């Protein structure tokens, strides 16, 4: 699984849309909110708030408006993964940083990993994946966010169709907007029933690192585990 090894190196900048070009993290002095994980897997935490334009940007209220679905699985290289699917139910486009802390049975911190992404569009979802260096007994996670001010989001202009084939998913991404979508990236989560069994990622762009208006780009996401469904999440900017 060469792509898993590649992803292990990229977890610090998962969803940085052009290497380091669009990885913009929150103010380090901003407040964090830590959420303890459940002992169950595939748990969805629904926490909503008054994170509206009328009330102004409040980091803690925005964090409360994030809907998180968490998964854990072990890949074919015996690497343990924590995957967080995050829905932005706030009214704001965000810069977001996520951190996972791994703990042993005595609640000692044995590892930590983080990743950042922007622009995280209001009403859209994104994925963070974190790998553990050693076996852990529990984990928690935290977010810090700030309002996006540099780039315009583009995911809502993208149409994504997926076809399952042998050992892969064929992903077709169409730009239905009026401007080019830059550095469009996909992450495919593969499931067997409700259990996440694998993931793959890549870029869907032309030679200009774009998807032009009205154009479609096809890519393949590989999976070497037995799976019966796939969910694809996109990122991009303009």
PDB file of C-alpha atoms in Angstrom:
ATOM      1  CA  UNK A   1       0.000   0.000   0.000  1.00  0.00           C
ATOM      2  CA  UNK A   2       2.294   2.689  -1.207  1.00  0.00           C
ATOM      3  CA  UNK A   3      -0.396   5.324  -0.946  1.00  0.00           C
ATOM      4  CA  UNK A   4      -0.866   4.626   2.761  1.00  0.00           C
ATOM      5  CA  UNK A   5       2.847   5.231   3.309  1.00  0.00           C
ATOM      6  CA  UNK A   6       2.561   8.403   1.329  1.00  0.00           C
ATOM      7  CA  UNK A   7      -0.440   9.502   3.376  1.00  0.00           C
ATOM      8  CA  UNK A   8       1.438   8.857   6.618  1.00  0.00           C
ATOM      9  CA  UNK A   9       3.891  11.542   5.557  1.00  0.00           C
ATOM     10  CA  UNK A  10       1.066  13.883   4.636  1.00  0.00           C
ATOM     11  CA  UNK A  11      -1.076  13.801   7.774  1.00  0.00           C
ATOM     12  CA  UNK A  12       0.352  17.099   8.989  1.00  0.00           C
ATOM     13  CA  UNK A  13      -1.097  18.762   5.933  1.00  0.00           C
ATOM     14  CA  UNK A  14      -4.104  16.700   5.058  1.00  0.00           C
ATOM     15  CA  UNK A  15      -6.252  18.772   2.805  1.00  0.00           C
ATOM     16  CA  UNK A  16      -3.621  21.433   2.303  1.00  0.00           C
ATOM     17  CA  UNK A  17      -4.750  22.020  -1.213  1.00  0.00           C
ATOM     18  CA  UNK A  18      -1.386  22.631  -2.843  1.00  0.00           C
ATOM     19  CA  UNK A  19       1.236  21.307  -0.536  1.00  0.00           C
ATOM     20  CA  UNK A  20       1.933  24.227   1.806  1.00  0.00           C
ATOM     21  CA  UNK A  21       0.420  26.871  -0.461  1.00  0.00           C
ATOM     22  CA  UNK A  22      -3.018  26.774   1.162  1.00  0.00           C
ATOM     23  CA  UNK A  23      -2.296  25.404   4.611  1.00  0.00           C
ATOM     24  CA  UNK A  24      -3.391  28.239   6.851  1.00  0.00           C
ATOM     25  CA  UNK A  25      -3.739  27.462  10.529  1.00  0.00           C
ATOM     26  CA  UNK A  26      -5.600  29.322  13.222  1.00  0.00           C
ATOM     27  CA  UNK A  27      -4.067  31.878  15.547  1.00  0.00           C
ATOM     28  CA  UNK A  28      -2.035  29.811  18.054  1.00  0.00           C
ATOM     29  CA  UNK A  29      -3.423  31.960  20.839  1.00  0.00           C
ATOM     30  CA  UNK A  30      -7.005  31.069  19.973  1.00  0.00           C
ATOM     31  CA  UNK A  31      -8.943  28.806  22.304  1.00  0.00           C
ATOM     32  CA  UNK A  32      -9.227  25.057  21.760  1.00  0.00           C
ATOM     33  CA  UNK A  33     -12.036  22.690  22.584  1.00  0.00           C
ATOM     34  CA  UNK A  34     -11.139  19.089  23.416  1.00  0.00           C
ATOM     35  CA  UNK A  35     -13.621  16.269  22.888  1.00  0.00           C
ATOM     36  CA  UNK A  36     -13.128  12.888  24.517  1.00  0.00           C
ATOM     37  CA  UNK A  37     -13.730   9.947  22.193  1.00  0.00           C
ATOM     38  CA  UNK A  38     -16.317   7.315  22.917  1.00  0.00           C
ATOM     39  CA  UNK A  39     -15.313   3.711  23.457  1.00  0.00           C
ATOM     40  CA  UNK A  40     -17.575   2.854  20.532  1.00  0.00           C
ATOM     41  CA  UNK A  41     -16.441   3.214  16.964  1.00  0.00           C
ATOM     42  CA  UNK A  42     -18.262   5.103  14.217  1.00  0.00           C
ATOM     43  CA  UNK A  43     -19.857   7.476  16.719  1.00  0.00           C
ATOM     44  CA  UNK A  44     -21.494  10.654  15.491  1.00  0.00           C
ATOM     45  CA  UNK A  45     -21.437  13.680  17.785  1.00  0.00           C
ATOM     46  CA  UNK A  46     -24.115  16.243  16.967  1.00  0.00           C
ATOM     47  CA  UNK A  47     -23.526  19.602  18.634  1.00  0.00           C
ATOM     48  CA  UNK A  48     -25.106  22.688  17.159  1.00  0.00           C
ATOM     49  CA  UNK A  49     -25.020  26.338  18.237  1.00  0.00           C
ATOM     50  CA  UNK A  50     -25.933  29.852  17.235  1.00  0.00           C
ATOM     51  CA  UNK A  51     -22.874  30.185  14.955  1.00  0.00           C
ATOM     52  CA  UNK A  52     -24.528  32.639  12.583  1.00  0.00           C
ATOM     53  CA  UNK A  53     -23.413  35.709  10.701  1.00  0.00           C
ATOM     54  CA  UNK A  54     -25.831  37.823  12.747  1.00  0.00           C
ATOM     55  CA  UNK A  55     -24.126  36.812  15.983  1.00  0.00           C
ATOM     56  CA  UNK A  56     -20.619  37.392  14.614  1.00  0.00           C
ATOM     57  CA  UNK A  57     -17.691  34.970  14.603  1.00  0.00           C
ATOM     58  CA  UNK A  58     -17.131  33.234  17.933  1.00  0.00           C
ATOM     59  CA  UNK A  59     -14.600  30.403  17.853  1.00  0.00           C
ATOM     60  CA  UNK A  60     -16.200  28.376  20.620  1.00  0.00           C
ATOM     61  CA  UNK A  61     -19.671  28.669  19.099  1.00  0.00           C
ATOM     62  CA  UNK A  62     -18.319  27.650  15.685  1.00  0.00           C
ATOM     63  CA  UNK A  63     -16.557  24.624  17.192  1.00  0.00           C
ATOM     64  CA  UNK A  64     -19.845  23.634  18.829  1.00  0.00           C
ATOM     65  CA  UNK A  65     -21.420  23.767  15.364  1.00  0.00           C
ATOM     66  CA  UNK A  66     -19.056  21.110  13.968  1.00  0.00           C
ATOM     67  CA  UNK A  67     -20.659  17.702  13.481  1.00  0.00           C
ATOM     68  CA  UNK A  68     -18.053  14.935  13.866  1.00  0.00           C
ATOM     69  CA  UNK A  69     -18.216  11.288  12.829  1.00  0.00           C
ATOM     70  CA  UNK A  70     -15.238   9.239  13.979  1.00  0.00           C
ATOM     71  CA  UNK A  71     -13.864   5.943  12.684  1.00  0.00           C
ATOM     72  CA  UNK A  72     -10.996   3.673  13.697  1.00  0.00           C
ATOM     73  CA  UNK A  73      -9.383   0.927  11.647  1.00  0.00           C
ATOM     74  CA  UNK A  74      -6.115  -0.918  11.098  1.00  0.00           C
ATOM     75  CA  UNK A  75      -4.663  -1.095   7.599  1.00  0.00           C
ATOM     76  CA  UNK A  76      -2.757  -3.875   5.886  1.00  0.00           C
ATOM     77  CA  UNK A  77       0.525  -2.517   7.244  1.00  0.00           C
ATOM     78  CA  UNK A  78      -0.752  -2.881  10.839  1.00  0.00           C
ATOM     79  CA  UNK A  79      -0.991   0.890  11.208  1.00  0.00           C
ATOM     80  CA  UNK A  80      -3.839   2.133  13.375  1.00  0.00           C
ATOM     81  CA  UNK A  81      -5.848   5.056  12.033  1.00  0.00           C
ATOM     82  CA  UNK A  82      -8.325   7.515  13.457  1.00  0.00           C
ATOM     83  CA  UNK A  83     -10.443   9.197  10.782  1.00  0.00           C
ATOM     84  CA  UNK A  84     -12.686  12.183  11.544  1.00  0.00           C
ATOM     85  CA  UNK A  85     -15.374  13.303   9.106  1.00  0.00           C
ATOM     86  CA  UNK A  86     -16.271  16.875  10.023  1.00  0.00           C
ATOM     87  CA  UNK A  87     -19.375  18.755   8.833  1.00  0.00           C
ATOM     88  CA  UNK A  88     -19.270  22.546   8.966  1.00  0.00           C
ATOM     89  CA  UNK A  89     -22.800  23.456  10.045  1.00  0.00           C
ATOM     90  CA  UNK A  90     -21.808  27.021  10.947  1.00  0.00           C
ATOM     91  CA  UNK A  91     -22.483  30.013   8.720  1.00  0.00           C
ATOM     92  CA  UNK A  92     -18.755  30.669   8.222  1.00  0.00           C
ATOM     93  CA  UNK A  93     -16.050  29.505   5.820  1.00  0.00           C
ATOM     94  CA  UNK A  94     -13.197  28.356   8.041  1.00  0.00           C
ATOM     95  CA  UNK A  95      -9.541  27.727   8.543  1.00  0.00           C
ATOM     96  CA  UNK A  96      -9.529  24.650  10.754  1.00  0.00           C
ATOM     97  CA  UNK A  97      -6.845  22.724  12.601  1.00  0.00           C
ATOM     98  CA  UNK A  98      -7.549  19.334  14.174  1.00  0.00           C
ATOM     99  CA  UNK A  99      -5.368  17.516  16.701  1.00  0.00           C
ATOM    100  CA  UNK A 100      -5.677  13.929  17.942  1.00  0.00           C
ATOM    101  CA  UNK A 101      -4.028  12.750  21.156  1.00  0.00           C
ATOM    102  CA  UNK A 102      -3.412   9.021  21.654  1.00  0.00           C
ATOM    103  CA  UNK A 103      -3.366   7.542  25.181  1.00  0.00           C
ATOM    104  CA  UNK A 104      -2.477   4.239  26.799  1.00  0.00           C
ATOM    105  CA  UNK A 105      -4.576   2.234  29.269  1.00  0.00           C
ATOM    106  CA  UNK A 106      -3.342   4.440  32.135  1.00  0.00           C
ATOM    107  CA  UNK A 107      -4.423   7.589  30.279  1.00  0.00           C
ATOM    108  CA  UNK A 108      -0.825   8.587  29.571  1.00  0.00           C
ATOM    109  CA  UNK A 109      -0.234  10.556  26.377  1.00  0.00           C
ATOM    110  CA  UNK A 110       1.720   8.327  23.969  1.00  0.00           C
ATOM    111  CA  UNK A 111       1.326  10.218  20.708  1.00  0.00           C
ATOM    112  CA  UNK A 112      -0.202  13.209  18.968  1.00  0.00           C
ATOM    113  CA  UNK A 113      -0.901  14.186  15.371  1.00  0.00           C
ATOM    114  CA  UNK A 114      -2.470  17.223  13.724  1.00  0.00           C
ATOM    115  CA  UNK A 115      -3.682  18.477  10.365  1.00  0.00           C
ATOM    116  CA  UNK A 116      -5.085  21.701   8.941  1.00  0.00           C
ATOM    117  CA  UNK A 117      -7.387  22.648   6.084  1.00  0.00           C
ATOM    118  CA  UNK A 118      -8.779  25.791   4.469  1.00  0.00           C
ATOM    119  CA  UNK A 119     -11.045  27.028   3.086  1.00  0.00           C
ATOM    120  CA  UNK A 120     -13.534  24.752   4.887  1.00  0.00           C
ATOM    121  CA  UNK A 121     -16.781  25.813   3.271  1.00  0.00           C
ATOM    122  CA  UNK A 122     -19.954  26.413   5.247  1.00  0.00           C
ATOM    123  CA  UNK A 123     -22.375  23.532   4.703  1.00  0.00           C
ATOM    124  CA  UNK A 124     -19.662  21.143   3.460  1.00  0.00           C
ATOM    125  CA  UNK A 125     -17.693  18.232   4.947  1.00  0.00           C
ATOM    126  CA  UNK A 126     -14.024  17.357   5.163  1.00  0.00           C
ATOM    127  CA  UNK A 127     -11.879  14.447   6.374  1.00  0.00           C
ATOM    128  CA  UNK A 128      -8.906  14.277   8.724  1.00  0.00           C
ATOM    129  CA  UNK A 129      -6.863  11.067   9.073  1.00  0.00           C
ATOM    130  CA  UNK A 130      -4.359  10.429  11.863  1.00  0.00           C
ATOM    131  CA  UNK A 131      -2.016   7.469  12.358  1.00  0.00           C
ATOM    132  CA  UNK A 132      -0.721   6.125  15.661  1.00  0.00           C
ATOM    133  CA  UNK A 133       2.914   5.069  16.081  1.00  0.00           C
ATOM    134  CA  UNK A 134       1.968   2.410  18.621  1.00  0.00           C
ATOM    135  CA  UNK A 135      -1.126   0.655  19.914  1.00  0.00           C
ATOM    136  CA  UNK A 136      -3.356   2.999  21.882  1.00  0.00           C
ATOM    137  CA  UNK A 137      -6.220   2.435  24.319  1.00  0.00           C
ATOM    138  CA  UNK A 138      -8.082   5.718  23.834  1.00  0.00           C
ATOM    139  CA  UNK A 139      -7.882   9.039  22.034  1.00  0.00           C
ATOM    140  CA  UNK A 140      -9.344  12.504  22.185  1.00  0.00           C
ATOM    141  CA  UNK A 141      -9.408  15.297  19.631  1.00  0.00           C
ATOM    142  CA  UNK A 142      -9.636  19.063  19.553  1.00  0.00           C
ATOM    143  CA  UNK A 143     -10.220  21.790  16.986  1.00  0.00           C
ATOM    144  CA  UNK A 144      -9.187  25.392  16.602  1.00  0.00           C
ATOM    145  CA  UNK A 145     -10.822  27.544  13.935  1.00  0.00           C
ATOM    146  CA  UNK A 146     -10.738  31.018  12.462  1.00  0.00           C
ATOM    147  CA  UNK A 147     -12.769  32.692   9.761  1.00  0.00           C
ATOM    148  CA  UNK A 148     -11.376  32.227   6.233  1.00  0.00           C
ATOM    149  CA  UNK A 149     -10.316  35.511   4.664  1.00  0.00           C
ATOM    150  CA  UNK A 150      -7.817  34.645   1.926  1.00  0.00           C
ATOM    151  CA  UNK A 151      -9.353  32.038  -0.417  1.00  0.00           C
ATOM    152  CA  UNK A 152     -12.815  31.441  -1.820  1.00  0.00           C
ATOM    153  CA  UNK A 153     -14.311  27.949  -1.368  1.00  0.00           C
ATOM    154  CA  UNK A 154     -15.283  25.922  -4.400  1.00  0.00           C
ATOM    155  CA  UNK A 155     -16.600  22.539  -3.239  1.00  0.00           C
ATOM    156  CA  UNK A 156     -20.255  23.550  -3.592  1.00  0.00           C
ATOM    157  CA  UNK A 157     -19.619  24.109  -7.321  1.00  0.00           C
ATOM    158  CA  UNK A 158     -18.276  20.583  -7.806  1.00  0.00           C
ATOM    159  CA  UNK A 159     -20.369  17.570  -8.778  1.00  0.00           C
ATOM    160  CA  UNK A 160     -18.925  14.194  -7.832  1.00  0.00           C
ATOM    161  CA  UNK A 161     -20.028  10.827  -9.240  1.00  0.00           C
ATOM    162  CA  UNK A 162     -18.528   7.526  -8.138  1.00  0.00           C
ATOM    163  CA  UNK A 163     -18.588   4.098  -9.775  1.00  0.00           C
ATOM    164  CA  UNK A 164     -17.343   1.010  -7.927  1.00  0.00           C
ATOM    165  CA  UNK A 165     -15.097  -1.289  -9.971  1.00  0.00           C
ATOM    166  CA  UNK A 166     -12.705  -4.103  -9.084  1.00  0.00           C
ATOM    167  CA  UNK A 167     -10.423  -3.027  -6.217  1.00  0.00           C
ATOM    168  CA  UNK A 168     -11.194   0.640  -6.811  1.00  0.00           C
ATOM    169  CA  UNK A 169     -13.648   3.471  -7.182  1.00  0.00           C
ATOM    170  CA  UNK A 170     -13.708   5.581 -10.346  1.00  0.00           C
ATOM    171  CA  UNK A 171     -14.381   9.181  -9.385  1.00  0.00           C
ATOM    172  CA  UNK A 172     -15.723  11.783 -11.846  1.00  0.00           C
ATOM    173  CA  UNK A 173     -15.585  15.411 -10.706  1.00  0.00           C
ATOM    174  CA  UNK A 174     -17.302  18.167 -12.726  1.00  0.00           C
ATOM    175  CA  UNK A 175     -16.906  21.899 -12.171  1.00  0.00           C
ATOM    176  CA  UNK A 176     -20.382  23.406 -12.488  1.00  0.00           C
ATOM    177  CA  UNK A 177     -19.177  26.866 -11.478  1.00  0.00           C
ATOM    178  CA  UNK A 178     -18.199  29.826 -13.622  1.00  0.00           C
ATOM    179  CA  UNK A 179     -14.557  29.963 -12.474  1.00  0.00           C
ATOM    180  CA  UNK A 180     -11.735  27.442 -12.397  1.00  0.00           C
ATOM    181  CA  UNK A 181     -11.476  25.243  -9.295  1.00  0.00           C
ATOM    182  CA  UNK A 182      -7.883  24.999  -8.085  1.00  0.00           C
ATOM    183  CA  UNK A 183      -6.103  22.064  -6.444  1.00  0.00           C
ATOM    184  CA  UNK A 184      -9.169  19.863  -6.235  1.00  0.00           C
ATOM    185  CA  UNK A 185      -8.454  16.900  -4.017  1.00  0.00           C
ATOM    186  CA  UNK A 186     -10.525  13.820  -3.258  1.00  0.00           C
ATOM    187  CA  UNK A 187     -10.476  11.448  -0.312  1.00  0.00           C
ATOM    188  CA  UNK A 188     -12.348   8.165  -0.744  1.00  0.00           C
ATOM    189  CA  UNK A 189     -13.447   6.247   2.352  1.00  0.00           C
ATOM    190  CA  UNK A 190     -14.145   2.555   1.716  1.00  0.00           C
ATOM    191  CA  UNK A 191     -16.627   0.694   3.917  1.00  0.00           C
ATOM    192  CA  UNK A 192     -17.666  -2.887   4.551  1.00  0.00           C
ATOM    193  CA  UNK A 193     -21.114  -2.409   5.995  1.00  0.00           C
ATOM    194  CA  UNK A 194     -20.694   0.390   8.536  1.00  0.00           C
ATOM    195  CA  UNK A 195     -17.007  -0.321   9.170  1.00  0.00           C
ATOM    196  CA  UNK A 196     -14.318   1.816   7.553  1.00  0.00           C
ATOM    197  CA  UNK A 197     -11.730  -0.553   6.061  1.00  0.00           C
ATOM    198  CA  UNK A 198      -9.500   1.684   3.929  1.00  0.00           C
ATOM    199  CA  UNK A 199      -9.088   5.084   2.312  1.00  0.00           C
ATOM    200  CA  UNK A 200      -7.266   6.624  -0.633  1.00  0.00           C
ATOM    201  CA  UNK A 201      -6.713  10.157  -1.872  1.00  0.00           C
ATOM    202  CA  UNK A 202      -5.361  12.131  -4.791  1.00  0.00           C
ATOM    203  CA  UNK A 203      -5.755  15.227  -6.943  1.00  0.00           C
ATOM    204  CA  UNK A 204      -8.203  15.692  -9.803  1.00  0.00           C
ATOM    205  CA  UNK A 205      -6.702  18.497 -11.888  1.00  0.00           C
ATOM    206  CA  UNK A 206      -5.445  19.349 -15.362  1.00  0.00           C
ATOM    207  CA  UNK A 207      -1.937  20.555 -16.237  1.00  0.00           C
ATOM    208  CA  UNK A 208      -2.767  23.939 -14.698  1.00  0.00           C
ATOM    209  CA  UNK A 209      -3.758  22.304 -11.383  1.00  0.00           C
ATOM    210  CA  UNK A 210      -7.371  23.236 -12.103  1.00  0.00           C
ATOM    211  CA  UNK A 211     -10.726  21.957 -13.221  1.00  0.00           C
ATOM    212  CA  UNK A 212     -11.986  24.483 -15.755  1.00  0.00           C
ATOM    213  CA  UNK A 213     -15.668  25.532 -15.773  1.00  0.00           C
ATOM    214  CA  UNK A 214     -17.826  22.825 -17.341  1.00  0.00           C
ATOM    215  CA  UNK A 215     -14.993  20.278 -17.434  1.00  0.00           C
ATOM    216  CA  UNK A 216     -14.918  16.815 -15.868  1.00  0.00           C
ATOM    217  CA  UNK A 217     -11.826  14.992 -14.606  1.00  0.00           C
ATOM    218  CA  UNK A 218     -11.825  11.266 -13.802  1.00  0.00           C
ATOM    219  CA  UNK A 219      -9.551   9.605 -11.262  1.00  0.00           C
ATOM    220  CA  UNK A 220      -9.230   6.214  -9.574  1.00  0.00           C
ATOM    221  CA  UNK A 221      -9.072   5.528  -5.834  1.00  0.00           C
ATOM    222  CA  UNK A 222      -7.694   2.094  -4.951  1.00  0.00           C
ATOM    223  CA  UNK A 223      -8.792  -0.251  -2.185  1.00  0.00           C
ATOM    224  CA  UNK A 224      -7.175  -3.621  -1.474  1.00  0.00           C
ATOM    225  CA  UNK A 225      -9.651  -4.633   1.225  1.00  0.00           C
ATOM    226  CA  UNK A 226     -13.086  -6.171   0.771  1.00  0.00           C
ATOM    227  CA  UNK A 227     -15.582  -3.292   0.585  1.00  0.00           C
ATOM    228  CA  UNK A 228     -19.159  -2.692  -0.522  1.00  0.00           C
ATOM    229  CA  UNK A 229     -19.530   1.102  -0.484  1.00  0.00           C
ATOM    230  CA  UNK A 230     -17.481   4.256  -0.785  1.00  0.00           C
ATOM    231  CA  UNK A 231     -17.916   7.882   0.278  1.00  0.00           C
ATOM    232  CA  UNK A 232     -15.917  10.622  -1.437  1.00  0.00           C
ATOM    233  CA  UNK A 233     -15.062  14.011   0.061  1.00  0.00           C
ATOM    234  CA  UNK A 234     -13.628  16.918  -1.914  1.00  0.00           C
ATOM    235  CA  UNK A 235     -11.540  19.986  -1.177  1.00  0.00           C
ATOM    236  CA  UNK A 236     -10.475  22.884  -3.359  1.00  0.00           C
ATOM    237  CA  UNK A 237     -10.252  26.661  -3.635  1.00  0.00           C
ATOM    238  CA  UNK A 238     -10.293  29.598  -5.969  1.00  0.00           C
TER     239      UNK A 238
END
